[in-house]
Amino acid sequence: MDILYFAWVRERIGLPRETVETAAPTVAALVDELRAREERYAAAFADLSALRVALDQDMAGFDAPLAGVREVAFFPPMTGG
């Protein structure tokens, strides 16, 4: 699946996107796998309350299942203006 990183998440990880093989059943399990990779991922995912996630361009929660998902996007909350 493709994983997209936006704003400061991209800056901390150092990549705008990557393709990963995962058997994670939920977004939270995927985050746990990513955190375990390297310190830069652990730093980016240290505070999930500061992140939002979209699955195939639809907003989702961290408990959402990943079955059939092709794209996961992580980004900070957006503010209006």
PDB file of N, CA and C in Angstrom:
ATOM      1  N   MET A   1       0.838  -1.171   0.000  1.00  0.00           N
ATOM      2  CA  MET A   1       0.000   0.000   0.000  1.00  0.00           C
ATOM      3  C   MET A   1       0.881   1.231   0.000  1.00  0.00           C
ATOM      4  N   ASP A   2       0.343   2.301  -0.533  1.00  0.00           N
ATOM      5  CA  ASP A   2       1.060   3.576  -0.557  1.00  0.00           C
ATOM      6  C   ASP A   2       0.757   4.344   0.721  1.00  0.00           C
ATOM      7  N   ILE A   3       1.790   4.934   1.292  1.00  0.00           N
ATOM      8  CA  ILE A   3       1.626   5.778   2.465  1.00  0.00           C
ATOM      9  C   ILE A   3       2.124   7.167   2.094  1.00  0.00           C
ATOM     10  N   LEU A   4       1.271   8.168   2.344  1.00  0.00           N
ATOM     11  CA  LEU A   4       1.605   9.555   2.050  1.00  0.00           C
ATOM     12  C   LEU A   4       1.779  10.317   3.352  1.00  0.00           C
ATOM     13  N   TYR A   5       2.781  11.186   3.384  1.00  0.00           N
ATOM     14  CA  TYR A   5       3.053  12.010   4.563  1.00  0.00           C
ATOM     15  C   TYR A   5       2.973  13.475   4.162  1.00  0.00           C
ATOM     16  N   PHE A   6       2.297  14.282   4.974  1.00  0.00           N
ATOM     17  CA  PHE A   6       2.131  15.698   4.666  1.00  0.00           C
ATOM     18  C   PHE A   6       2.637  16.580   5.801  1.00  0.00           C
ATOM     19  N   ALA A   7       3.030  17.807   5.428  1.00  0.00           N
ATOM     20  CA  ALA A   7       3.431  18.865   6.372  1.00  0.00           C
ATOM     21  C   ALA A   7       4.583  18.383   7.266  1.00  0.00           C
ATOM     22  N   TRP A   8       4.489  18.623   8.582  1.00  0.00           N
ATOM     23  CA  TRP A   8       5.598  18.284   9.471  1.00  0.00           C
ATOM     24  C   TRP A   8       5.815  16.774   9.584  1.00  0.00           C
ATOM     25  N   VAL A   9       4.819  15.974   9.276  1.00  0.00           N
ATOM     26  CA  VAL A   9       5.008  14.513   9.286  1.00  0.00           C
ATOM     27  C   VAL A   9       6.034  14.156   8.211  1.00  0.00           C
ATOM     28  N   ARG A  10       5.882  14.726   7.026  1.00  0.00           N
ATOM     29  CA  ARG A  10       6.834  14.501   5.927  1.00  0.00           C
ATOM     30  C   ARG A  10       8.221  14.999   6.318  1.00  0.00           C
ATOM     31  N   GLU A  11       8.284  16.147   6.979  1.00  0.00           N
ATOM     32  CA  GLU A  11       9.582  16.699   7.371  1.00  0.00           C
ATOM     33  C   GLU A  11      10.295  15.789   8.364  1.00  0.00           C
ATOM     34  N   ARG A  12       9.576  15.252   9.331  1.00  0.00           N
ATOM     35  CA  ARG A  12      10.199  14.382  10.334  1.00  0.00           C
ATOM     36  C   ARG A  12      10.640  13.050   9.750  1.00  0.00           C
ATOM     37  N   ILE A  13       9.837  12.493   8.852  1.00  0.00           N
ATOM     38  CA  ILE A  13      10.179  11.201   8.268  1.00  0.00           C
ATOM     39  C   ILE A  13      11.179  11.357   7.130  1.00  0.00           C
ATOM     40  N   GLY A  14      11.096  12.483   6.418  1.00  0.00           N
ATOM     41  CA  GLY A  14      12.041  12.740   5.331  1.00  0.00           C
ATOM     42  C   GLY A  14      11.597  12.187   3.985  1.00  0.00           C
ATOM     43  N   LEU A  15      10.333  11.772   3.891  1.00  0.00           N
ATOM     44  CA  LEU A  15       9.788  11.235   2.641  1.00  0.00           C
ATOM     45  C   LEU A  15       8.386  11.786   2.421  1.00  0.00           C
ATOM     46  N   PRO A  16       8.023  12.070   1.179  1.00  0.00           N
ATOM     47  CA  PRO A  16       6.645  12.469   0.913  1.00  0.00           C
ATOM     48  C   PRO A  16       5.707  11.269   0.791  1.00  0.00           C
ATOM     49  N   ARG A  17       6.270  10.121   0.381  1.00  0.00           N
ATOM     50  CA  ARG A  17       5.468   8.904   0.201  1.00  0.00           C
ATOM     51  C   ARG A  17       6.368   7.692   0.141  1.00  0.00           C
ATOM     52  N   GLU A  18       5.787   6.538   0.420  1.00  0.00           N
ATOM     53  CA  GLU A  18       6.500   5.282   0.254  1.00  0.00           C
ATOM     54  C   GLU A  18       5.481   4.165   0.081  1.00  0.00           C
ATOM     55  N   THR A  19       5.942   3.057  -0.457  1.00  0.00           N
ATOM     56  CA  THR A  19       5.099   1.886  -0.608  1.00  0.00           C
ATOM     57  C   THR A  19       5.592   0.846   0.386  1.00  0.00           C
ATOM     58  N   VAL A  20       4.658   0.294   1.158  1.00  0.00           N
ATOM     59  CA  VAL A  20       5.030  -0.692   2.177  1.00  0.00           C
ATOM     60  C   VAL A  20       4.183  -1.951   2.027  1.00  0.00           C
ATOM     61  N   GLU A  21       4.771  -3.048   2.427  1.00  0.00           N
ATOM     62  CA  GLU A  21       4.051  -4.316   2.551  1.00  0.00           C
ATOM     63  C   GLU A  21       3.728  -4.462   4.028  1.00  0.00           C
ATOM     64  N   THR A  22       2.463  -4.687   4.337  1.00  0.00           N
ATOM     65  CA  THR A  22       2.069  -4.822   5.727  1.00  0.00           C
ATOM     66  C   THR A  22       0.924  -5.813   5.859  1.00  0.00           C
ATOM     67  N   ALA A  23       0.887  -6.467   6.993  1.00  0.00           N
ATOM     68  CA  ALA A  23      -0.241  -7.333   7.332  1.00  0.00           C
ATOM     69  C   ALA A  23      -1.037  -6.706   8.470  1.00  0.00           C
ATOM     70  N   ALA A  24      -0.764  -5.432   8.762  1.00  0.00           N
ATOM     71  CA  ALA A  24      -1.445  -4.739   9.859  1.00  0.00           C
ATOM     72  C   ALA A  24      -2.952  -4.721   9.609  1.00  0.00           C
ATOM     73  N   PRO A  25      -3.736  -5.101  10.616  1.00  0.00           N
ATOM     74  CA  PRO A  25      -5.187  -5.119  10.428  1.00  0.00           C
ATOM     75  C   PRO A  25      -5.845  -3.745  10.552  1.00  0.00           C
ATOM     76  N   THR A  26      -5.187  -2.809  11.247  1.00  0.00           N
ATOM     77  CA  THR A  26      -5.766  -1.482  11.472  1.00  0.00           C
ATOM     78  C   THR A  26      -4.702  -0.409  11.250  1.00  0.00           C
ATOM     79  N   VAL A  27      -5.156   0.831  11.189  1.00  0.00           N
ATOM     80  CA  VAL A  27      -4.232   1.952  11.070  1.00  0.00           C
ATOM     81  C   VAL A  27      -3.299   1.982  12.277  1.00  0.00           C
ATOM     82  N   ALA A  28      -3.830   1.768  13.475  1.00  0.00           N
ATOM     83  CA  ALA A  28      -3.008   1.792  14.687  1.00  0.00           C
ATOM     84  C   ALA A  28      -1.898   0.748  14.622  1.00  0.00           C
ATOM     85  N   ALA A  29      -2.203  -0.439  14.116  1.00  0.00           N
ATOM     86  CA  ALA A  29      -1.182  -1.483  13.983  1.00  0.00           C
ATOM     87  C   ALA A  29      -0.128  -1.085  12.953  1.00  0.00           C
ATOM     88  N   LEU A  30      -0.546  -0.430  11.882  1.00  0.00           N
ATOM     89  CA  LEU A  30       0.413   0.074  10.892  1.00  0.00           C
ATOM     90  C   LEU A  30       1.327   1.110  11.522  1.00  0.00           C
ATOM     91  N   VAL A  31       0.757   2.010  12.312  1.00  0.00           N
ATOM     92  CA  VAL A  31       1.556   3.025  13.001  1.00  0.00           C
ATOM     93  C   VAL A  31       2.578   2.351  13.918  1.00  0.00           C
ATOM     94  N   ASP A  32       2.174   1.312  14.624  1.00  0.00           N
ATOM     95  CA  ASP A  32       3.111   0.581  15.486  1.00  0.00           C
ATOM     96  C   ASP A  32       4.264  -0.002  14.672  1.00  0.00           C
ATOM     97  N   GLU A  33       3.952  -0.567  13.508  1.00  0.00           N
ATOM     98  CA  GLU A  33       5.011  -1.097  12.626  1.00  0.00           C
ATOM     99  C   GLU A  33       5.956   0.018  12.181  1.00  0.00           C
ATOM    100  N   LEU A  34       5.398   1.147  11.791  1.00  0.00           N
ATOM    101  CA  LEU A  34       6.225   2.264  11.326  1.00  0.00           C
ATOM    102  C   LEU A  34       7.088   2.811  12.454  1.00  0.00           C
ATOM    103  N   ARG A  35       6.512   2.975  13.646  1.00  0.00           N
ATOM    104  CA  ARG A  35       7.283   3.467  14.801  1.00  0.00           C
ATOM    105  C   ARG A  35       8.499   2.595  15.081  1.00  0.00           C
ATOM    106  N   ALA A  36       8.341   1.295  14.894  1.00  0.00           N
ATOM    107  CA  ALA A  36       9.420   0.346  15.203  1.00  0.00           C
ATOM    108  C   ALA A  36      10.547   0.377  14.172  1.00  0.00           C
ATOM    109  N   ARG A  37      10.323   1.003  13.034  1.00  0.00           N
ATOM    110  CA  ARG A  37      11.336   1.035  11.973  1.00  0.00           C
ATOM    111  C   ARG A  37      12.576   1.820  12.377  1.00  0.00           C
ATOM    112  N   GLU A  38      12.375   3.082  12.709  1.00  0.00           N
ATOM    113  CA  GLU A  38      13.485   3.999  12.985  1.00  0.00           C
ATOM    114  C   GLU A  38      13.002   5.107  13.898  1.00  0.00           C
ATOM    115  N   GLU A  39      13.942   5.824  14.466  1.00  0.00           N
ATOM    116  CA  GLU A  39      13.620   6.928  15.369  1.00  0.00           C
ATOM    117  C   GLU A  39      12.810   8.022  14.686  1.00  0.00           C
ATOM    118  N   ARG A  40      13.097   8.276  13.410  1.00  0.00           N
ATOM    119  CA  ARG A  40      12.369   9.345  12.720  1.00  0.00           C
ATOM    120  C   ARG A  40      10.881   9.024  12.625  1.00  0.00           C
ATOM    121  N   TYR A  41      10.520   7.767  12.457  1.00  0.00           N
ATOM    122  CA  TYR A  41       9.111   7.379  12.447  1.00  0.00           C
ATOM    123  C   TYR A  41       8.522   7.472  13.846  1.00  0.00           C
ATOM    124  N   ALA A  42       9.292   7.032  14.839  1.00  0.00           N
ATOM    125  CA  ALA A  42       8.826   7.123  16.226  1.00  0.00           C
ATOM    126  C   ALA A  42       8.539   8.575  16.592  1.00  0.00           C
ATOM    127  N   ALA A  43       9.381   9.491  16.137  1.00  0.00           N
ATOM    128  CA  ALA A  43       9.176  10.914  16.425  1.00  0.00           C
ATOM    129  C   ALA A  43       7.930  11.440  15.714  1.00  0.00           C
ATOM    130  N   ALA A  44       7.743  11.045  14.477  1.00  0.00           N
ATOM    131  CA  ALA A  44       6.591  11.534  13.708  1.00  0.00           C
ATOM    132  C   ALA A  44       5.272  11.032  14.280  1.00  0.00           C
ATOM    133  N   PHE A  45       5.276   9.822  14.832  1.00  0.00           N
ATOM    134  CA  PHE A  45       4.046   9.223  15.349  1.00  0.00           C
ATOM    135  C   PHE A  45       3.996   9.194  16.868  1.00  0.00           C
ATOM    136  N   ALA A  46       4.748  10.057  17.513  1.00  0.00           N
ATOM    137  CA  ALA A  46       4.801  10.068  18.983  1.00  0.00           C
ATOM    138  C   ALA A  46       3.475  10.483  19.607  1.00  0.00           C
ATOM    139  N   ASP A  47       2.762  11.403  18.979  1.00  0.00           N
ATOM    140  CA  ASP A  47       1.515  11.927  19.545  1.00  0.00           C
ATOM    141  C   ASP A  47       0.408  11.807  18.505  1.00  0.00           C
ATOM    142  N   LEU A  48      -0.341  10.718  18.565  1.00  0.00           N
ATOM    143  CA  LEU A  48      -1.386  10.495  17.563  1.00  0.00           C
ATOM    144  C   LEU A  48      -2.517  11.514  17.643  1.00  0.00           C
ATOM    145  N   SER A  49      -2.666  12.176  18.791  1.00  0.00           N
ATOM    146  CA  SER A  49      -3.715  13.195  18.889  1.00  0.00           C
ATOM    147  C   SER A  49      -3.399  14.399  18.001  1.00  0.00           C
ATOM    148  N   ALA A  50      -2.141  14.517  17.561  1.00  0.00           N
ATOM    149  CA  ALA A  50      -1.724  15.612  16.691  1.00  0.00           C
ATOM    150  C   ALA A  50      -1.762  15.212  15.219  1.00  0.00           C
ATOM    151  N   LEU A  51      -2.340  14.033  14.923  1.00  0.00           N
ATOM    152  CA  LEU A  51      -2.383  13.534  13.551  1.00  0.00           C
ATOM    153  C   LEU A  51      -3.790  13.181  13.122  1.00  0.00           C
ATOM    154  N   ARG A  52      -3.997  13.255  11.827  1.00  0.00           N
ATOM    155  CA  ARG A  52      -5.222  12.775  11.204  1.00  0.00           C
ATOM    156  C   ARG A  52      -4.809  11.752  10.146  1.00  0.00           C
ATOM    157  N   VAL A  53      -5.756  10.908   9.774  1.00  0.00           N
ATOM    158  CA  VAL A  53      -5.470   9.876   8.781  1.00  0.00           C
ATOM    159  C   VAL A  53      -6.626   9.796   7.784  1.00  0.00           C
ATOM    160  N   ALA A  54      -6.272   9.541   6.535  1.00  0.00           N
ATOM    161  CA  ALA A  54      -7.268   9.306   5.495  1.00  0.00           C
ATOM    162  C   ALA A  54      -6.926   7.992   4.806  1.00  0.00           C
ATOM    163  N   LEU A  55      -7.951   7.201   4.553  1.00  0.00           N
ATOM    164  CA  LEU A  55      -7.799   5.932   3.834  1.00  0.00           C
ATOM    165  C   LEU A  55      -8.474   6.075   2.484  1.00  0.00           C
ATOM    166  N   ASP A  56      -7.693   5.908   1.434  1.00  0.00           N
ATOM    167  CA  ASP A  56      -8.196   6.108   0.072  1.00  0.00           C
ATOM    168  C   ASP A  56      -8.965   7.426  -0.040  1.00  0.00           C
ATOM    169  N   GLN A  57      -8.395   8.467   0.551  1.00  0.00           N
ATOM    170  CA  GLN A  57      -8.865   9.856   0.504  1.00  0.00           C
ATOM    171  C   GLN A  57     -10.156  10.104   1.284  1.00  0.00           C
ATOM    172  N   ASP A  58     -10.499   9.203   2.204  1.00  0.00           N
ATOM    173  CA  ASP A  58     -11.631   9.413   3.107  1.00  0.00           C
ATOM    174  C   ASP A  58     -11.107   9.450   4.533  1.00  0.00           C
ATOM    175  N   MET A  59     -11.524  10.442   5.301  1.00  0.00           N
ATOM    176  CA  MET A  59     -11.097  10.554   6.689  1.00  0.00           C
ATOM    177  C   MET A  59     -11.464   9.287   7.450  1.00  0.00           C
ATOM    178  N   ALA A  60     -10.571   8.882   8.363  1.00  0.00           N
ATOM    179  CA  ALA A  60     -10.781   7.661   9.139  1.00  0.00           C
ATOM    180  C   ALA A  60     -10.145   7.823  10.511  1.00  0.00           C
ATOM    181  N   GLY A  61     -10.422   6.888  11.373  1.00  0.00           N
ATOM    182  CA  GLY A  61      -9.805   6.855  12.690  1.00  0.00           C
ATOM    183  C   GLY A  61      -8.667   5.860  12.718  1.00  0.00           C
ATOM    184  N   PHE A  62      -7.905   5.897  13.786  1.00  0.00           N
ATOM    185  CA  PHE A  62      -6.770   4.992  13.899  1.00  0.00           C
ATOM    186  C   PHE A  62      -7.195   3.549  14.163  1.00  0.00           C
ATOM    187  N   ASP A  63      -8.459   3.342  14.509  1.00  0.00           N
ATOM    188  CA  ASP A  63      -8.970   1.985  14.704  1.00  0.00           C
ATOM    189  C   ASP A  63      -9.581   1.414  13.425  1.00  0.00           C
ATOM    190  N   ALA A  64      -9.523   2.162  12.324  1.00  0.00           N
ATOM    191  CA  ALA A  64     -10.111   1.725  11.058  1.00  0.00           C
ATOM    192  C   ALA A  64      -9.351   0.536  10.482  1.00  0.00           C
ATOM    193  N   PRO A  65     -10.077  -0.413   9.903  1.00  0.00           N
ATOM    194  CA  PRO A  65      -9.421  -1.566   9.272  1.00  0.00           C
ATOM    195  C   PRO A  65      -8.722  -1.172   7.974  1.00  0.00           C
ATOM    196  N   LEU A  66      -7.655  -1.902   7.648  1.00  0.00           N
ATOM    197  CA  LEU A  66      -6.886  -1.626   6.434  1.00  0.00           C
ATOM    198  C   LEU A  66      -7.209  -2.580   5.286  1.00  0.00           C
ATOM    199  N   ALA A  67      -8.069  -3.553   5.507  1.00  0.00           N
ATOM    200  CA  ALA A  67      -8.395  -4.522   4.455  1.00  0.00           C
ATOM    201  C   ALA A  67      -8.898  -3.800   3.211  1.00  0.00           C
ATOM    202  N   GLY A  68      -8.240  -4.044   2.090  1.00  0.00           N
ATOM    203  CA  GLY A  68      -8.637  -3.455   0.823  1.00  0.00           C
ATOM    204  C   GLY A  68      -8.181  -2.031   0.587  1.00  0.00           C
ATOM    205  N   VAL A  69      -7.523  -1.427   1.551  1.00  0.00           N
ATOM    206  CA  VAL A  69      -7.064  -0.036   1.418  1.00  0.00           C
ATOM    207  C   VAL A  69      -5.824   0.013   0.527  1.00  0.00           C
ATOM    208  N   ARG A  70      -5.801   0.961  -0.385  1.00  0.00           N
ATOM    209  CA  ARG A  70      -4.648   1.136  -1.277  1.00  0.00           C
ATOM    210  C   ARG A  70      -3.741   2.283  -0.858  1.00  0.00           C
ATOM    211  N   GLU A  71      -4.326   3.303  -0.169  1.00  0.00           N
ATOM    212  CA  GLU A  71      -3.547   4.494   0.177  1.00  0.00           C
ATOM    213  C   GLU A  71      -3.912   4.973   1.572  1.00  0.00           C
ATOM    214  N   VAL A  72      -2.866   5.234   2.363  1.00  0.00           N
ATOM    215  CA  VAL A  72      -3.019   5.793   3.703  1.00  0.00           C
ATOM    216  C   VAL A  72      -2.272   7.116   3.723  1.00  0.00           C
ATOM    217  N   ALA A  73      -2.934   8.163   4.195  1.00  0.00           N
ATOM    218  CA  ALA A  73      -2.302   9.490   4.272  1.00  0.00           C
ATOM    219  C   ALA A  73      -2.314   9.964   5.717  1.00  0.00           C
ATOM    220  N   PHE A  74      -1.166  10.451   6.173  1.00  0.00           N
ATOM    221  CA  PHE A  74      -1.041  11.014   7.533  1.00  0.00           C
ATOM    222  C   PHE A  74      -0.744  12.492   7.427  1.00  0.00           C
ATOM    223  N   PHE A  75      -1.429  13.306   8.228  1.00  0.00           N
ATOM    224  CA  PHE A  75      -1.254  14.746   8.165  1.00  0.00           C
ATOM    225  C   PHE A  75      -1.729  15.369   9.478  1.00  0.00           C
ATOM    226  N   PRO A  76      -1.240  16.589   9.780  1.00  0.00           N
ATOM    227  CA  PRO A  76      -1.715  17.285  10.979  1.00  0.00           C
ATOM    228  C   PRO A  76      -3.117  17.832  10.735  1.00  0.00           C
ATOM    229  N   PRO A  77      -3.842  18.140  11.808  1.00  0.00           N
ATOM    230  CA  PRO A  77      -5.170  18.753  11.641  1.00  0.00           C
ATOM    231  C   PRO A  77      -5.031  20.066  10.876  1.00  0.00           C
ATOM    232  N   MET A  78      -6.003  20.344  10.039  1.00  0.00           N
ATOM    233  CA  MET A  78      -5.994  21.586   9.261  1.00  0.00           C
ATOM    234  C   MET A  78      -6.820  22.634  10.010  1.00  0.00           C
ATOM    235  N   THR A  79      -6.401  23.872   9.896  1.00  0.00           N
ATOM    236  CA  THR A  79      -7.170  24.960  10.485  1.00  0.00           C
ATOM    237  C   THR A  79      -7.742  25.807   9.377  1.00  0.00           C
ATOM    238  N   GLY A  80      -8.918  26.316   9.590  1.00  0.00           N
ATOM    239  CA  GLY A  80      -9.549  27.172   8.585  1.00  0.00           C
ATOM    240  C   GLY A  80      -9.028  28.593   8.678  1.00  0.00           C
ATOM    241  N   GLY A  81      -9.339  29.361   7.680  1.00  0.00           N
ATOM    242  CA  GLY A  81      -8.864  30.731   7.726  1.00  0.00           C
ATOM    243  C   GLY A  81      -9.509  31.604   6.720  1.00  0.00           C
TER     244      GLY A  81
END
